[in-house]
């Protein structure tokens, strides 16, 4: 049987409770290819049941909800199946399973969480803010995983006196800091008027990148390893003449 849920924590925990004893269960928040005659269940999050499941899982592993948060943030197509297998294993073993990497369910979950953590680390360095005419900072991005709210505390600590918006253009959402309060909000698109200083700084970045580059010693493969091409479209030094390689 295929169990469809809304992609959130409460829906996942409810679906886990309903499908736990179904050995052929498939859990998904997206589209699933159904076999002829295959039954489906559309799961609505049940707060009481989800809370009971969470309490039970935490009794086995006090850090497991952090794992669930990372798994649900993943942009991997098969993340729901990975999370389901991992938490069913946890419920069966009744003890932490994250180090049981000889087991496929634990290994797949570890790899999925590693990719989310790696991108979060990268985005802290790759994100580029632009100064708007109002003085607020704006940083568009399109990460593989759902990360913008996790980036907010880092940049709030780094830029405590500057209001800013980190805009995930793919998911149409933003993390916002207004100089005093931090919050998340839907944001389909944004039109930003850049300050005169910002335009000058962007031009300096492009000139700097061009000057330090040594054409005779290009290491394109190495460069792509340090800075993957998919992140460059929002980075000032790659605009215009310095398009992604």
PDB file of C-alpha atoms in Angstrom:
ATOM      1  CA  UNK A   1       0.000   0.000   0.000  1.00  0.00           C
ATOM      2  CA  UNK A   2       1.185   3.536  -0.764  1.00  0.00           C
ATOM      3  CA  UNK A   3       0.756   6.176   1.928  1.00  0.00           C
ATOM      4  CA  UNK A   4       0.712   9.799   0.791  1.00  0.00           C
ATOM      5  CA  UNK A   5       1.412  12.535   3.351  1.00  0.00           C
ATOM      6  CA  UNK A   6       1.915  16.297   3.219  1.00  0.00           C
ATOM      7  CA  UNK A   7       5.711  16.330   3.521  1.00  0.00           C
ATOM      8  CA  UNK A   8       5.754  17.700   7.067  1.00  0.00           C
ATOM      9  CA  UNK A   9       6.886  16.210  10.357  1.00  0.00           C
ATOM     10  CA  UNK A  10       3.399  15.674  11.764  1.00  0.00           C
ATOM     11  CA  UNK A  11       2.174  14.011   8.593  1.00  0.00           C
ATOM     12  CA  UNK A  12       5.236  11.775   8.437  1.00  0.00           C
ATOM     13  CA  UNK A  13       4.874  10.570  12.023  1.00  0.00           C
ATOM     14  CA  UNK A  14       1.167   9.885  11.513  1.00  0.00           C
ATOM     15  CA  UNK A  15       1.884   7.949   8.319  1.00  0.00           C
ATOM     16  CA  UNK A  16       4.664   6.024  10.086  1.00  0.00           C
ATOM     17  CA  UNK A  17       2.206   4.903  12.762  1.00  0.00           C
ATOM     18  CA  UNK A  18      -0.361   3.812  10.195  1.00  0.00           C
ATOM     19  CA  UNK A  19       2.088   1.955   7.953  1.00  0.00           C
ATOM     20  CA  UNK A  20       4.542   0.495  10.467  1.00  0.00           C
ATOM     21  CA  UNK A  21       3.218  -3.089  10.293  1.00  0.00           C
ATOM     22  CA  UNK A  22       2.685  -3.033   6.521  1.00  0.00           C
ATOM     23  CA  UNK A  23       5.784  -4.786   5.180  1.00  0.00           C
ATOM     24  CA  UNK A  24       5.031  -3.608   1.627  1.00  0.00           C
ATOM     25  CA  UNK A  25       4.316   0.011   2.609  1.00  0.00           C
ATOM     26  CA  UNK A  26       5.585   2.889   0.476  1.00  0.00           C
ATOM     27  CA  UNK A  27       5.606   6.354   2.023  1.00  0.00           C
ATOM     28  CA  UNK A  28       5.715   9.444  -0.177  1.00  0.00           C
ATOM     29  CA  UNK A  29       4.935  13.158  -0.150  1.00  0.00           C
ATOM     30  CA  UNK A  30       5.185  13.475  -3.926  1.00  0.00           C
ATOM     31  CA  UNK A  31       4.161  11.570  -6.993  1.00  0.00           C
ATOM     32  CA  UNK A  32       4.538   7.805  -6.940  1.00  0.00           C
ATOM     33  CA  UNK A  33       4.260   5.343  -9.800  1.00  0.00           C
ATOM     34  CA  UNK A  34       1.416   3.024  -8.795  1.00  0.00           C
ATOM     35  CA  UNK A  35       1.068  -0.570  -9.872  1.00  0.00           C
ATOM     36  CA  UNK A  36      -2.232  -1.792 -11.261  1.00  0.00           C
ATOM     37  CA  UNK A  37      -4.582  -2.482  -8.360  1.00  0.00           C
ATOM     38  CA  UNK A  38      -2.241  -0.969  -5.752  1.00  0.00           C
ATOM     39  CA  UNK A  39      -4.109   0.599  -2.846  1.00  0.00           C
ATOM     40  CA  UNK A  40      -3.456   4.119  -1.613  1.00  0.00           C
ATOM     41  CA  UNK A  41      -4.044   5.981   1.630  1.00  0.00           C
ATOM     42  CA  UNK A  42      -3.962   9.772   1.921  1.00  0.00           C
ATOM     43  CA  UNK A  43      -2.778  10.572   5.429  1.00  0.00           C
ATOM     44  CA  UNK A  44      -3.793  13.720   7.295  1.00  0.00           C
ATOM     45  CA  UNK A  45      -1.557  14.732  10.163  1.00  0.00           C
ATOM     46  CA  UNK A  46      -3.018  13.717  13.522  1.00  0.00           C
ATOM     47  CA  UNK A  47      -1.449  15.892  16.270  1.00  0.00           C
ATOM     48  CA  UNK A  48      -2.184  13.453  19.105  1.00  0.00           C
ATOM     49  CA  UNK A  49      -0.940  10.392  17.235  1.00  0.00           C
ATOM     50  CA  UNK A  50       2.129  12.216  15.910  1.00  0.00           C
ATOM     51  CA  UNK A  51       3.003  13.399  19.432  1.00  0.00           C
ATOM     52  CA  UNK A  52       2.711   9.857  20.782  1.00  0.00           C
ATOM     53  CA  UNK A  53       4.947   8.485  18.007  1.00  0.00           C
ATOM     54  CA  UNK A  54       7.506  11.249  18.574  1.00  0.00           C
ATOM     55  CA  UNK A  55       7.619  10.548  22.306  1.00  0.00           C
ATOM     56  CA  UNK A  56       8.113   6.836  21.645  1.00  0.00           C
ATOM     57  CA  UNK A  57      10.901   7.412  19.114  1.00  0.00           C
ATOM     58  CA  UNK A  58      12.673   9.882  21.408  1.00  0.00           C
ATOM     59  CA  UNK A  59      12.707   7.229  24.126  1.00  0.00           C
ATOM     60  CA  UNK A  60      14.846   5.142  21.745  1.00  0.00           C
ATOM     61  CA  UNK A  61      17.048   7.971  20.488  1.00  0.00           C
ATOM     62  CA  UNK A  62      16.887  11.472  21.975  1.00  0.00           C
ATOM     63  CA  UNK A  63      18.422  13.004  18.828  1.00  0.00           C
ATOM     64  CA  UNK A  64      16.225  11.273  16.245  1.00  0.00           C
ATOM     65  CA  UNK A  65      13.971  14.282  15.564  1.00  0.00           C
ATOM     66  CA  UNK A  66      17.034  16.217  14.389  1.00  0.00           C
ATOM     67  CA  UNK A  67      17.634  13.380  11.938  1.00  0.00           C
ATOM     68  CA  UNK A  68      14.029  13.558  10.772  1.00  0.00           C
ATOM     69  CA  UNK A  69      14.281  17.305  10.234  1.00  0.00           C
ATOM     70  CA  UNK A  70      17.354  16.878   8.013  1.00  0.00           C
ATOM     71  CA  UNK A  71      15.807  14.006   6.052  1.00  0.00           C
ATOM     72  CA  UNK A  72      12.600  15.939   5.351  1.00  0.00           C
ATOM     73  CA  UNK A  73      14.647  18.934   4.170  1.00  0.00           C
ATOM     74  CA  UNK A  74      16.427  16.827   1.576  1.00  0.00           C
ATOM     75  CA  UNK A  75      15.853  17.534  -2.075  1.00  0.00           C
ATOM     76  CA  UNK A  76      16.511  13.888  -2.981  1.00  0.00           C
ATOM     77  CA  UNK A  77      13.638  12.302  -4.871  1.00  0.00           C
ATOM     78  CA  UNK A  78      13.655   9.201  -2.677  1.00  0.00           C
ATOM     79  CA  UNK A  79      13.956  10.944   0.702  1.00  0.00           C
ATOM     80  CA  UNK A  80      10.543   9.761   1.956  1.00  0.00           C
ATOM     81  CA  UNK A  81      11.431   6.117   1.457  1.00  0.00           C
ATOM     82  CA  UNK A  82      14.834   6.671   3.083  1.00  0.00           C
ATOM     83  CA  UNK A  83      13.270   8.365   6.112  1.00  0.00           C
ATOM     84  CA  UNK A  84      10.579   5.681   6.419  1.00  0.00           C
ATOM     85  CA  UNK A  85      13.102   2.824   6.317  1.00  0.00           C
ATOM     86  CA  UNK A  86      15.353   4.587   8.825  1.00  0.00           C
ATOM     87  CA  UNK A  87      12.614   5.263  11.373  1.00  0.00           C
ATOM     88  CA  UNK A  88      11.072   1.848  10.996  1.00  0.00           C
ATOM     89  CA  UNK A  89      14.512   0.402  11.725  1.00  0.00           C
ATOM     90  CA  UNK A  90      14.807   2.664  14.783  1.00  0.00           C
ATOM     91  CA  UNK A  91      11.410   1.495  16.052  1.00  0.00           C
ATOM     92  CA  UNK A  92      12.364  -2.135  15.519  1.00  0.00           C
ATOM     93  CA  UNK A  93      15.777  -1.892  17.176  1.00  0.00           C
ATOM     94  CA  UNK A  94      14.549   0.372  20.013  1.00  0.00           C
ATOM     95  CA  UNK A  95      17.972   2.066  20.173  1.00  0.00           C
ATOM     96  CA  UNK A  96      19.973   4.544  18.068  1.00  0.00           C
ATOM     97  CA  UNK A  97      20.749   3.152  14.621  1.00  0.00           C
ATOM     98  CA  UNK A  98      22.659   6.015  12.961  1.00  0.00           C
ATOM     99  CA  UNK A  99      25.975   4.203  13.394  1.00  0.00           C
ATOM    100  CA  UNK A 100      24.705   0.864  12.049  1.00  0.00           C
ATOM    101  CA  UNK A 101      26.076   1.665   8.614  1.00  0.00           C
ATOM    102  CA  UNK A 102      26.254  -1.976   7.586  1.00  0.00           C
ATOM    103  CA  UNK A 103      22.455  -1.820   7.344  1.00  0.00           C
ATOM    104  CA  UNK A 104      21.143  -0.293   4.080  1.00  0.00           C
ATOM    105  CA  UNK A 105      18.473   1.802   5.831  1.00  0.00           C
ATOM    106  CA  UNK A 106      20.987   3.427   8.176  1.00  0.00           C
ATOM    107  CA  UNK A 107      23.571   3.964   5.430  1.00  0.00           C
ATOM    108  CA  UNK A 108      21.061   5.577   3.050  1.00  0.00           C
ATOM    109  CA  UNK A 109      19.842   7.920   5.793  1.00  0.00           C
ATOM    110  CA  UNK A 110      23.402   8.859   6.781  1.00  0.00           C
ATOM    111  CA  UNK A 111      24.272   9.703   3.174  1.00  0.00           C
ATOM    112  CA  UNK A 112      21.098  11.746   2.751  1.00  0.00           C
ATOM    113  CA  UNK A 113      21.734  13.735   5.938  1.00  0.00           C
ATOM    114  CA  UNK A 114      25.390  14.225   4.975  1.00  0.00           C
ATOM    115  CA  UNK A 115      24.375  15.824   1.675  1.00  0.00           C
ATOM    116  CA  UNK A 116      22.033  18.221   3.465  1.00  0.00           C
ATOM    117  CA  UNK A 117      24.716  19.137   6.012  1.00  0.00           C
ATOM    118  CA  UNK A 118      27.351  19.607   3.313  1.00  0.00           C
ATOM    119  CA  UNK A 119      25.177  21.985   1.334  1.00  0.00           C
ATOM    120  CA  UNK A 120      24.301  23.963   4.469  1.00  0.00           C
ATOM    121  CA  UNK A 121      28.039  24.433   5.113  1.00  0.00           C
ATOM    122  CA  UNK A 122      28.643  25.436   1.496  1.00  0.00           C
ATOM    123  CA  UNK A 123      25.812  27.957   1.416  1.00  0.00           C
ATOM    124  CA  UNK A 124      27.263  29.812   4.393  1.00  0.00           C
ATOM    125  CA  UNK A 125      30.235  30.604   2.187  1.00  0.00           C
ATOM    126  CA  UNK A 126      28.628  30.770  -1.259  1.00  0.00           C
ATOM    127  CA  UNK A 127      25.676  33.043  -0.438  1.00  0.00           C
ATOM    128  CA  UNK A 128      26.087  36.553  -1.870  1.00  0.00           C
ATOM    129  CA  UNK A 129      24.221  39.530  -0.408  1.00  0.00           C
ATOM    130  CA  UNK A 130      23.394  42.611  -2.451  1.00  0.00           C
ATOM    131  CA  UNK A 131      22.694  46.014  -0.895  1.00  0.00           C
ATOM    132  CA  UNK A 132      19.374  47.506  -1.931  1.00  0.00           C
ATOM    133  CA  UNK A 133      18.695  51.213  -2.263  1.00  0.00           C
ATOM    134  CA  UNK A 134      16.936  51.084   1.130  1.00  0.00           C
ATOM    135  CA  UNK A 135      20.026  49.652   2.806  1.00  0.00           C
ATOM    136  CA  UNK A 136      18.579  46.177   3.366  1.00  0.00           C
ATOM    137  CA  UNK A 137      20.545  43.203   2.067  1.00  0.00           C
ATOM    138  CA  UNK A 138      19.109  40.658  -0.362  1.00  0.00           C
ATOM    139  CA  UNK A 139      20.531  37.221  -1.201  1.00  0.00           C
ATOM    140  CA  UNK A 140      18.818  35.009  -3.793  1.00  0.00           C
ATOM    141  CA  UNK A 141      19.656  31.319  -3.877  1.00  0.00           C
ATOM    142  CA  UNK A 142      18.344  28.010  -5.167  1.00  0.00           C
ATOM    143  CA  UNK A 143      19.767  25.223  -2.985  1.00  0.00           C
ATOM    144  CA  UNK A 144      19.148  21.562  -3.667  1.00  0.00           C
ATOM    145  CA  UNK A 145      17.742  21.195  -0.150  1.00  0.00           C
ATOM    146  CA  UNK A 146      15.325  23.262   1.960  1.00  0.00           C
ATOM    147  CA  UNK A 147      17.816  25.322   3.978  1.00  0.00           C
ATOM    148  CA  UNK A 148      17.035  29.035   4.124  1.00  0.00           C
ATOM    149  CA  UNK A 149      15.663  29.032   7.680  1.00  0.00           C
ATOM    150  CA  UNK A 150      18.780  27.145   8.850  1.00  0.00           C
ATOM    151  CA  UNK A 151      20.976  29.830   7.262  1.00  0.00           C
ATOM    152  CA  UNK A 152      19.199  32.628   9.112  1.00  0.00           C
ATOM    153  CA  UNK A 153      20.839  32.221  12.588  1.00  0.00           C
ATOM    154  CA  UNK A 154      24.326  32.152  11.045  1.00  0.00           C
ATOM    155  CA  UNK A 155      23.887  35.392   9.114  1.00  0.00           C
ATOM    156  CA  UNK A 156      21.934  37.066  11.911  1.00  0.00           C
ATOM    157  CA  UNK A 157      25.005  36.551  14.104  1.00  0.00           C
ATOM    158  CA  UNK A 158      27.334  37.773  11.337  1.00  0.00           C
ATOM    159  CA  UNK A 159      25.205  40.797  10.351  1.00  0.00           C
ATOM    160  CA  UNK A 160      23.348  41.824  13.523  1.00  0.00           C
ATOM    161  CA  UNK A 161      22.864  45.470  12.485  1.00  0.00           C
ATOM    162  CA  UNK A 162      21.679  44.879   8.935  1.00  0.00           C
ATOM    163  CA  UNK A 163      18.193  43.773   7.876  1.00  0.00           C
ATOM    164  CA  UNK A 164      18.357  41.077   5.228  1.00  0.00           C
ATOM    165  CA  UNK A 165      16.349  38.625   3.146  1.00  0.00           C
ATOM    166  CA  UNK A 166      17.590  35.194   2.060  1.00  0.00           C
ATOM    167  CA  UNK A 167      15.333  34.200  -0.822  1.00  0.00           C
ATOM    168  CA  UNK A 168      14.964  30.605  -1.997  1.00  0.00           C
ATOM    169  CA  UNK A 169      13.676  31.351  -5.482  1.00  0.00           C
ATOM    170  CA  UNK A 170      13.013  27.678  -6.268  1.00  0.00           C
ATOM    171  CA  UNK A 171      10.794  27.038  -3.253  1.00  0.00           C
ATOM    172  CA  UNK A 172       9.355  30.585  -3.254  1.00  0.00           C
ATOM    173  CA  UNK A 173      10.113  31.235   0.385  1.00  0.00           C
ATOM    174  CA  UNK A 174      12.427  33.495   2.372  1.00  0.00           C
ATOM    175  CA  UNK A 175      14.162  33.858   5.708  1.00  0.00           C
ATOM    176  CA  UNK A 176      13.904  37.458   6.869  1.00  0.00           C
ATOM    177  CA  UNK A 177      15.696  39.497   9.531  1.00  0.00           C
ATOM    178  CA  UNK A 178      14.353  43.021  10.029  1.00  0.00           C
ATOM    179  CA  UNK A 179      17.116  44.165  12.356  1.00  0.00           C
ATOM    180  CA  UNK A 180      15.299  42.985  15.472  1.00  0.00           C
ATOM    181  CA  UNK A 181      13.190  39.940  14.610  1.00  0.00           C
ATOM    182  CA  UNK A 182      13.771  36.880  12.446  1.00  0.00           C
ATOM    183  CA  UNK A 183      11.000  35.007  10.649  1.00  0.00           C
ATOM    184  CA  UNK A 184      10.164  32.916   7.596  1.00  0.00           C
ATOM    185  CA  UNK A 185       7.716  33.986   4.918  1.00  0.00           C
ATOM    186  CA  UNK A 186       6.457  32.936   1.484  1.00  0.00           C
ATOM    187  CA  UNK A 187       8.037  34.968  -1.324  1.00  0.00           C
ATOM    188  CA  UNK A 188       7.211  34.150  -4.916  1.00  0.00           C
ATOM    189  CA  UNK A 189       9.454  36.808  -6.450  1.00  0.00           C
ATOM    190  CA  UNK A 190      11.286  39.982  -5.522  1.00  0.00           C
ATOM    191  CA  UNK A 191      12.203  43.142  -7.397  1.00  0.00           C
ATOM    192  CA  UNK A 192      15.277  44.720  -5.829  1.00  0.00           C
ATOM    193  CA  UNK A 193      16.622  48.161  -6.679  1.00  0.00           C
ATOM    194  CA  UNK A 194      20.360  48.053  -6.016  1.00  0.00           C
ATOM    195  CA  UNK A 195      22.201  50.901  -4.356  1.00  0.00           C
ATOM    196  CA  UNK A 196      24.852  52.797  -6.309  1.00  0.00           C
ATOM    197  CA  UNK A 197      27.526  51.443  -3.968  1.00  0.00           C
ATOM    198  CA  UNK A 198      26.380  47.861  -4.606  1.00  0.00           C
ATOM    199  CA  UNK A 199      26.701  48.230  -8.350  1.00  0.00           C
ATOM    200  CA  UNK A 200      30.231  49.582  -7.895  1.00  0.00           C
ATOM    201  CA  UNK A 201      31.183  46.741  -5.546  1.00  0.00           C
ATOM    202  CA  UNK A 202      29.872  44.152  -7.986  1.00  0.00           C
ATOM    203  CA  UNK A 203      32.010  45.625 -10.733  1.00  0.00           C
ATOM    204  CA  UNK A 204      35.058  45.502  -8.434  1.00  0.00           C
ATOM    205  CA  UNK A 205      34.349  41.829  -7.674  1.00  0.00           C
ATOM    206  CA  UNK A 206      34.257  41.028 -11.379  1.00  0.00           C
ATOM    207  CA  UNK A 207      37.494  42.916 -12.038  1.00  0.00           C
ATOM    208  CA  UNK A 208      39.186  41.197  -9.101  1.00  0.00           C
ATOM    209  CA  UNK A 209      38.120  37.757 -10.326  1.00  0.00           C
ATOM    210  CA  UNK A 210      39.390  38.541 -13.812  1.00  0.00           C
ATOM    211  CA  UNK A 211      42.731  39.894 -12.594  1.00  0.00           C
ATOM    212  CA  UNK A 212      43.599  37.030 -10.229  1.00  0.00           C
ATOM    213  CA  UNK A 213      42.739  34.417 -12.830  1.00  0.00           C
ATOM    214  CA  UNK A 214      45.811  32.981 -14.623  1.00  0.00           C
ATOM    215  CA  UNK A 215      44.672  31.661 -18.045  1.00  0.00           C
ATOM    216  CA  UNK A 216      47.880  29.668 -18.493  1.00  0.00           C
ATOM    217  CA  UNK A 217      47.221  27.751 -15.256  1.00  0.00           C
ATOM    218  CA  UNK A 218      43.520  26.985 -15.471  1.00  0.00           C
ATOM    219  CA  UNK A 219      42.355  24.111 -13.306  1.00  0.00           C
ATOM    220  CA  UNK A 220      38.709  23.908 -14.343  1.00  0.00           C
ATOM    221  CA  UNK A 221      37.988  20.508 -12.791  1.00  0.00           C
ATOM    222  CA  UNK A 222      39.515  21.610  -9.501  1.00  0.00           C
ATOM    223  CA  UNK A 223      37.543  24.869  -9.593  1.00  0.00           C
ATOM    224  CA  UNK A 224      34.291  22.993 -10.096  1.00  0.00           C
ATOM    225  CA  UNK A 225      35.161  20.807  -7.130  1.00  0.00           C
ATOM    226  CA  UNK A 226      35.695  23.801  -4.868  1.00  0.00           C
ATOM    227  CA  UNK A 227      32.753  25.765  -6.252  1.00  0.00           C
ATOM    228  CA  UNK A 228      30.093  23.715  -8.098  1.00  0.00           C
ATOM    229  CA  UNK A 229      28.647  25.375 -11.187  1.00  0.00           C
ATOM    230  CA  UNK A 230      25.056  25.157  -9.916  1.00  0.00           C
ATOM    231  CA  UNK A 231      25.768  27.774  -7.210  1.00  0.00           C
ATOM    232  CA  UNK A 232      27.388  30.349  -9.476  1.00  0.00           C
ATOM    233  CA  UNK A 233      24.346  31.930 -11.100  1.00  0.00           C
ATOM    234  CA  UNK A 234      23.742  34.044  -7.970  1.00  0.00           C
ATOM    235  CA  UNK A 235      27.392  34.988  -7.387  1.00  0.00           C
ATOM    236  CA  UNK A 236      28.486  38.457  -8.478  1.00  0.00           C
ATOM    237  CA  UNK A 237      31.937  37.407  -9.688  1.00  0.00           C
ATOM    238  CA  UNK A 238      30.387  35.107 -12.308  1.00  0.00           C
ATOM    239  CA  UNK A 239      27.989  37.616 -13.867  1.00  0.00           C
ATOM    240  CA  UNK A 240      28.526  38.917 -17.378  1.00  0.00           C
ATOM    241  CA  UNK A 241      31.904  38.038 -18.871  1.00  0.00           C
ATOM    242  CA  UNK A 242      32.693  35.594 -16.096  1.00  0.00           C
ATOM    243  CA  UNK A 243      29.798  33.241 -16.757  1.00  0.00           C
ATOM    244  CA  UNK A 244      29.843  29.793 -15.102  1.00  0.00           C
ATOM    245  CA  UNK A 245      32.399  27.466 -16.671  1.00  0.00           C
TER     246      UNK A 245
END
